[in-house]
Coordinates of C-alpha atoms in Angstrom, one line a residue:
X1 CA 0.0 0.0 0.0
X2 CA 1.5 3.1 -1.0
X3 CA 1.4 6.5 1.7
X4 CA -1.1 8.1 -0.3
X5 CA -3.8 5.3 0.0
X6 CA -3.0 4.7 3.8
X7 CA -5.3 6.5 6.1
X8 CA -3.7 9.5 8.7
X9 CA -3.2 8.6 11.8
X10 CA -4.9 11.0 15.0
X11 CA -3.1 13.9 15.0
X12 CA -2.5 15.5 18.8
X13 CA -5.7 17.5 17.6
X14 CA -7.6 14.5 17.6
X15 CA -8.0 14.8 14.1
X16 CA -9.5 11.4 12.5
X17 CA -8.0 8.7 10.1
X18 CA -9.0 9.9 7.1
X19 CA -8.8 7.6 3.4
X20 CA -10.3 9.7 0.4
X21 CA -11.9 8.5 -2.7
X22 CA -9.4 7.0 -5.2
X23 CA -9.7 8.0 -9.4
X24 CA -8.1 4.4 -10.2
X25 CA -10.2 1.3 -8.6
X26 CA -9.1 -1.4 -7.4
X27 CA -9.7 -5.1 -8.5
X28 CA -11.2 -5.9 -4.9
X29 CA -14.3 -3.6 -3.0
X30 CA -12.3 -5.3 0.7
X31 CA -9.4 -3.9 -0.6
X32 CA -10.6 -0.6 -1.3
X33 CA -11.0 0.7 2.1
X34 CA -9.6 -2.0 4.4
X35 CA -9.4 0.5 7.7
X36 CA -13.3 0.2 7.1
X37 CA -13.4 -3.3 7.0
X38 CA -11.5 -3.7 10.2
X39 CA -13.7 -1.0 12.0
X40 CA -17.0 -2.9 10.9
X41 CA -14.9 -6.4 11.8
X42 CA -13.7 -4.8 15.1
X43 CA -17.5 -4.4 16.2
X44 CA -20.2 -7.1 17.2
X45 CA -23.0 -4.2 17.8
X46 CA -23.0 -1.3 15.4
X47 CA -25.4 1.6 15.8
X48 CA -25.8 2.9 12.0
X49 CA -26.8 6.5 11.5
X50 CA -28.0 7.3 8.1
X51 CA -28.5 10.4 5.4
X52 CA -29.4 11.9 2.3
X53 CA -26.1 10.5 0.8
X54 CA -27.3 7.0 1.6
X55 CA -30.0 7.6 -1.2
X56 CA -28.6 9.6 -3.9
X57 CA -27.8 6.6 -5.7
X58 CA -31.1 5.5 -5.9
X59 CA -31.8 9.1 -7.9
X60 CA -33.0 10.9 -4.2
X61 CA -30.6 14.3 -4.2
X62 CA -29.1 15.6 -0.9
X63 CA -29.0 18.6 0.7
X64 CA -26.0 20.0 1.4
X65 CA -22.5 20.2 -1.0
X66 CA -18.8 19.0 0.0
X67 CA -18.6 21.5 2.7
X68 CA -22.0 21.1 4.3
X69 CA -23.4 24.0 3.1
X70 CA -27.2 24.1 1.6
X71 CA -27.1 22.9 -2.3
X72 CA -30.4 24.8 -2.7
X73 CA -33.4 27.0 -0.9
X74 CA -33.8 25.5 2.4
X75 CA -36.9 22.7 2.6
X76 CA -40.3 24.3 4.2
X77 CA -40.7 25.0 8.0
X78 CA -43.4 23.7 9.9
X79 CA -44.4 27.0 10.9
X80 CA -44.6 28.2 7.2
X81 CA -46.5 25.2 6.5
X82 CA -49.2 25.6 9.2
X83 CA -49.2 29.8 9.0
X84 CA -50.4 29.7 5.5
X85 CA -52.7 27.8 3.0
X86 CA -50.5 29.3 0.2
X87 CA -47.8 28.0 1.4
X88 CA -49.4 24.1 1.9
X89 CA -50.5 24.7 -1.5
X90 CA -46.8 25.0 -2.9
X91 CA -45.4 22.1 -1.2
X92 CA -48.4 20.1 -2.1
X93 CA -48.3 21.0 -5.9
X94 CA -44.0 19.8 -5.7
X95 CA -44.7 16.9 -3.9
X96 CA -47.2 15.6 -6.4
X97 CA -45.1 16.4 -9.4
X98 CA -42.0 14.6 -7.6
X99 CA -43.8 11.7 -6.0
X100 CA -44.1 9.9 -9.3
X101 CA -40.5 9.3 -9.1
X102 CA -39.6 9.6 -5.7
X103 CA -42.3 6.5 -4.8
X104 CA -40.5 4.7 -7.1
X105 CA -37.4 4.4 -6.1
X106 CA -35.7 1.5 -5.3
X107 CA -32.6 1.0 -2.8
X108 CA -29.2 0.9 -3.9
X109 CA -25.7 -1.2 -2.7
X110 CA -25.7 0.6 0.4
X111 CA -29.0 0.2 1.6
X112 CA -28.4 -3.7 0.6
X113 CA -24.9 -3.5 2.2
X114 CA -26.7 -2.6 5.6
X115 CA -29.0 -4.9 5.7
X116 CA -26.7 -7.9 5.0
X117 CA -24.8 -6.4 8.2
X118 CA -27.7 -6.9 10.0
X119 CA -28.3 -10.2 8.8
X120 CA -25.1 -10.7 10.3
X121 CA -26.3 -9.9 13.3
X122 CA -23.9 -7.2 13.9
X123 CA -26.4 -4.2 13.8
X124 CA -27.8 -2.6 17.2
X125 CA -30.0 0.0 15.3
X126 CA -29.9 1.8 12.2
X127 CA -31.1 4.7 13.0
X128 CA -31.9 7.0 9.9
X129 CA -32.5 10.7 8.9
X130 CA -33.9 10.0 5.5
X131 CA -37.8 9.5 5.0
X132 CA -37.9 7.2 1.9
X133 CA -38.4 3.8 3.8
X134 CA -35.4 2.3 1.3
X135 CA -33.6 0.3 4.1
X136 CA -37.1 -1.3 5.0
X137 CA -37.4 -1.8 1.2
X138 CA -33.9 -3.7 0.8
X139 CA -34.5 -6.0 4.1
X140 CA -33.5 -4.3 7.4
X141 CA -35.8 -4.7 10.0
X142 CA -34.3 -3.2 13.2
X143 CA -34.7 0.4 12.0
X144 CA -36.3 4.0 13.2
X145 CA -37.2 6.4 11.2
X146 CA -35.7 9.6 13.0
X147 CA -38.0 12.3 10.7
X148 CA -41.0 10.0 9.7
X149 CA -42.2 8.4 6.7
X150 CA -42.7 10.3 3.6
X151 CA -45.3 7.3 2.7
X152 CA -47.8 8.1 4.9
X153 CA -50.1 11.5 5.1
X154 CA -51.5 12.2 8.9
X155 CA -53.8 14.8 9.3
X156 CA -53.1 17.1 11.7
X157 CA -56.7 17.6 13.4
X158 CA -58.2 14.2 14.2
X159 CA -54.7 11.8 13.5
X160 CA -55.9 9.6 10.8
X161 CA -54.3 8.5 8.2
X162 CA -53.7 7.0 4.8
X163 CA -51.0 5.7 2.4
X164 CA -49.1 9.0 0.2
X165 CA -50.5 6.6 -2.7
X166 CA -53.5 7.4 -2.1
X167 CA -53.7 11.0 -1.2
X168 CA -51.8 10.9 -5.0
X169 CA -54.4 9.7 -6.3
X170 CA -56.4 12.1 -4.8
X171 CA -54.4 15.2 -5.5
X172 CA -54.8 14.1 -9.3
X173 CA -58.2 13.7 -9.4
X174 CA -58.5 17.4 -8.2
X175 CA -55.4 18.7 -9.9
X176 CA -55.7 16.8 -13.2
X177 CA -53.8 19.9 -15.5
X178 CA -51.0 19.7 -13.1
X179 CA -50.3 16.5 -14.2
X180 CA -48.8 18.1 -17.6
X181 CA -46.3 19.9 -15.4
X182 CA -42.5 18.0 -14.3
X183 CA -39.1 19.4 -13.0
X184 CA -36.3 18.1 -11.3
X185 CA -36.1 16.1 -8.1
X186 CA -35.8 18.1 -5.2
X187 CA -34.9 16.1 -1.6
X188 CA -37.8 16.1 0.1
X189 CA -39.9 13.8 -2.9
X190 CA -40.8 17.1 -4.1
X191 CA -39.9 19.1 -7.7
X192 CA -38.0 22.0 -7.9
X193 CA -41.2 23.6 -9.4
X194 CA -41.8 27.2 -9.5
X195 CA -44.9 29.1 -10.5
X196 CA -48.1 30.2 -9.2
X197 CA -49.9 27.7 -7.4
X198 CA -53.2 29.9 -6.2
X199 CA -55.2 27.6 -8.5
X200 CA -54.1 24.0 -6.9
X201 CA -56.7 22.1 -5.0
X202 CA -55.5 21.2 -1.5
X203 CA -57.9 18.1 -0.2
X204 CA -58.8 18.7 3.8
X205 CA -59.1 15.4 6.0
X206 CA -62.2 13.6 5.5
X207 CA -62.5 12.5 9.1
X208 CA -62.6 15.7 10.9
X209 CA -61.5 18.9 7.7
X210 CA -58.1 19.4 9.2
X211 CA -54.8 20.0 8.0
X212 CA -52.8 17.4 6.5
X213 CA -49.7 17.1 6.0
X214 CA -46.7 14.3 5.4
X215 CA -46.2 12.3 8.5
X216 CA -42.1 13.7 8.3
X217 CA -40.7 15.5 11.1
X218 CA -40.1 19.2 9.0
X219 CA -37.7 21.7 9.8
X220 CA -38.4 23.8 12.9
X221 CA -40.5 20.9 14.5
X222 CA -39.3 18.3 17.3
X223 CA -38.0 14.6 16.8
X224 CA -41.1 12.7 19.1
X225 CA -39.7 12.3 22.2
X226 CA -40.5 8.6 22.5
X227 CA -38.3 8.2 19.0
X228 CA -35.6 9.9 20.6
X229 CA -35.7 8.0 24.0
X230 CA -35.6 4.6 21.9
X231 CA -32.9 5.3 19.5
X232 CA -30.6 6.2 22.9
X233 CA -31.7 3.2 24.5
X234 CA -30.3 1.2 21.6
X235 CA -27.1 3.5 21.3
X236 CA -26.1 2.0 25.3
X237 CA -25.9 -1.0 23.8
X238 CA -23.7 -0.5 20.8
X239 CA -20.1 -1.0 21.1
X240 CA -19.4 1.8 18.1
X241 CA -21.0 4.2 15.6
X242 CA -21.4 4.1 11.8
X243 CA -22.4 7.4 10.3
X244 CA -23.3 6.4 6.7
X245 CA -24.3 9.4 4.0
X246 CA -25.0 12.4 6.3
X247 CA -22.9 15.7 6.9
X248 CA -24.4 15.5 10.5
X249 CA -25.4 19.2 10.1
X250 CA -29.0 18.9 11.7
X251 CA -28.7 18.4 15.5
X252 CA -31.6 15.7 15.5
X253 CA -28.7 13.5 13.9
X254 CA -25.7 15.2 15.0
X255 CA -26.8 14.4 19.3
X256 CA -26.7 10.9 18.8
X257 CA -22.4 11.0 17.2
X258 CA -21.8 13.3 20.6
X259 CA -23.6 11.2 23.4
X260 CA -21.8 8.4 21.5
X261 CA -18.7 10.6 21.7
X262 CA -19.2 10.9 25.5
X263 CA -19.6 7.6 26.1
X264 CA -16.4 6.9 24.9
X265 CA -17.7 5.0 21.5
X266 CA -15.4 4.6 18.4
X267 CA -17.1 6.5 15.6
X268 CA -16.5 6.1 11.5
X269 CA -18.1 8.0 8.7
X270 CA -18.4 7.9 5.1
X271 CA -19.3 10.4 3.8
X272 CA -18.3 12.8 0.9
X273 CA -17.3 16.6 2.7
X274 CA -17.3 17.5 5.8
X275 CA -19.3 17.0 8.4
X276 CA -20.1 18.2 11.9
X277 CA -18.6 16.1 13.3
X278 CA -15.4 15.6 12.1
X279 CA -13.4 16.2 15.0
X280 CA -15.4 13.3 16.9
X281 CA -14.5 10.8 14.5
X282 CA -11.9 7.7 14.7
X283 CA -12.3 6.8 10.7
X284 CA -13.8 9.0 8.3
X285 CA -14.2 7.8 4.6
X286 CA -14.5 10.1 2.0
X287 CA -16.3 8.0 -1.0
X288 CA -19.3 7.4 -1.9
X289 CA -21.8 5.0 0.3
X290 CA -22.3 2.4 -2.3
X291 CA -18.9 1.7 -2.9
X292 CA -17.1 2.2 0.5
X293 CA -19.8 -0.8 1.9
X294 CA -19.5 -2.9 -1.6
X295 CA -17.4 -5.2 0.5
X296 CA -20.1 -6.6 2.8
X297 CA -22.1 -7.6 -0.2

């Protein structure tokens, strides 16, 4: 191995091993990032915390660029959403145009990387961020969805709910000329869609006439505290932390690498850029989730 593959060792700073993405591959995925392979090997109880960067292979675009900063305008607040009916009407009008692709998608190597190490018997938790039910979809099973399920709508009034499916349906039935309309992919399974939306058709809950809105924990609201309170129950067990796709830049996320931190846990990350937590880290991995965890397939 030559110096420029082998990762850097702490630095009095505490500064972590860190192996960058090669340009040549290599024959073997173990032999790509072997530091990797020895944490994962190292560990009988990993607690996995994935992102955004879990999913881009699976054509879902993060957030945030190399250096953590905000790739585009920042997602909708709850407090916008619930202050406004213009503003409901927006984010309803995106989300059906990017639903037809987003409720598609299908997981990628990583997500199937994770749930073999579960298989294994060697995951605690995974504990994710994103909200596109993908490592349910490729076979993990001991999982919590930190900021909800973007497949379920919960009205806001009365708590009911229904599949997104249907609520699609429901949105095109009363919205039939926006179905003409298409855009890019934006994170949240919206579209990056611009244009006046005073003439879409927002549907009210059935039930009761209240608010509904994507059972997802938005920006400016609270993690449930019950979701919170079981994901650090699981983290006293682990024996280490795997940070898989996420720059850490949202506290709901970010708490869970320093409690682990305090506890005296090992962490890695892969992850492409920086992240919050960099100075907490023992490994980092700077390459791309699907082929930094090709080895466990």
């Amino acid at each position: 191995m030559s110096s420029t593959q082998r990762p850097r060792e702490r630095s009095a700073r505490g500064r972590p091993h860190i192996w960058r993405r090669r340009a040549r591959r290599t024959r073997c995925a173990a032999m790509q990032h072997p530091a990797l392979r020895d944490f994962i090997d190292r560990h009988q109880r990993l607690f996995v915390l994935t992102g955004a960067g879990c999913s881009t292979n699976s054509g879902i675009p993060d957030y945030r660029d190399s250096d953590g900063n905000w790739k585009r305008t920042r997602p909708v607040t709850i407090q916008a959403f619930l202050g406004e009916a213009a503003t409901r009407q927006r984010y309803w009008a995106r989300s059906m145009v990017g639903w037809r692709r987003f409720g598609r998608a299908a997981p990628n190597g990583a997500h199937r990387a994770l749930a073999r190490l579960e298989q294994q018997g060697r995951c605690e938790l995974l504990l994710t961020q994103n909200v596109d039910r993908l490592h349910q979809a490729a076979g993990s099973r001991r999982v919590i969805d930190l900021h909800g399920r973007l497949d379920v709508v919960r009205c806001l009034g009365c708590g009911a709910t229904m599949p997104r499916e249907q609520f699609q349906d429901e949105l095109t039935r009363l919205n039939p000329a926006w179905l003409t309309l298409d855009a890019a992919d934006a994170p949240d399974g919206d579209a990056d869609l611009e244009q006046d939306f005073s003439s879409f058709v927002v549907p009210a809950c059935e039930a009761c006439g209240g608010v509904l809105k994507p059972d997802v924990v938005f920006f400016g609201e609270n993690v449930p505290r019950d979701t919170v309170a079981s994901a650090q129950a699981h983290l006293e067990q682990a024996d280490a932390v795997l940070v898989v796709g996420s720059s850490l830049m949202v506290y709901s996320g970010f708490r869970f690498v320093r409690m682990a931190e305090q506890r005296g846990l090992p962490i890695a990350a892969v992850n492409l850029g920086r992240t919050r937590a960099d100075e907490l880290l023992t490994l980092k991995i700077e390459d791309s989730c699907e082929t930094a965890l090709s080895f466990l397939l």
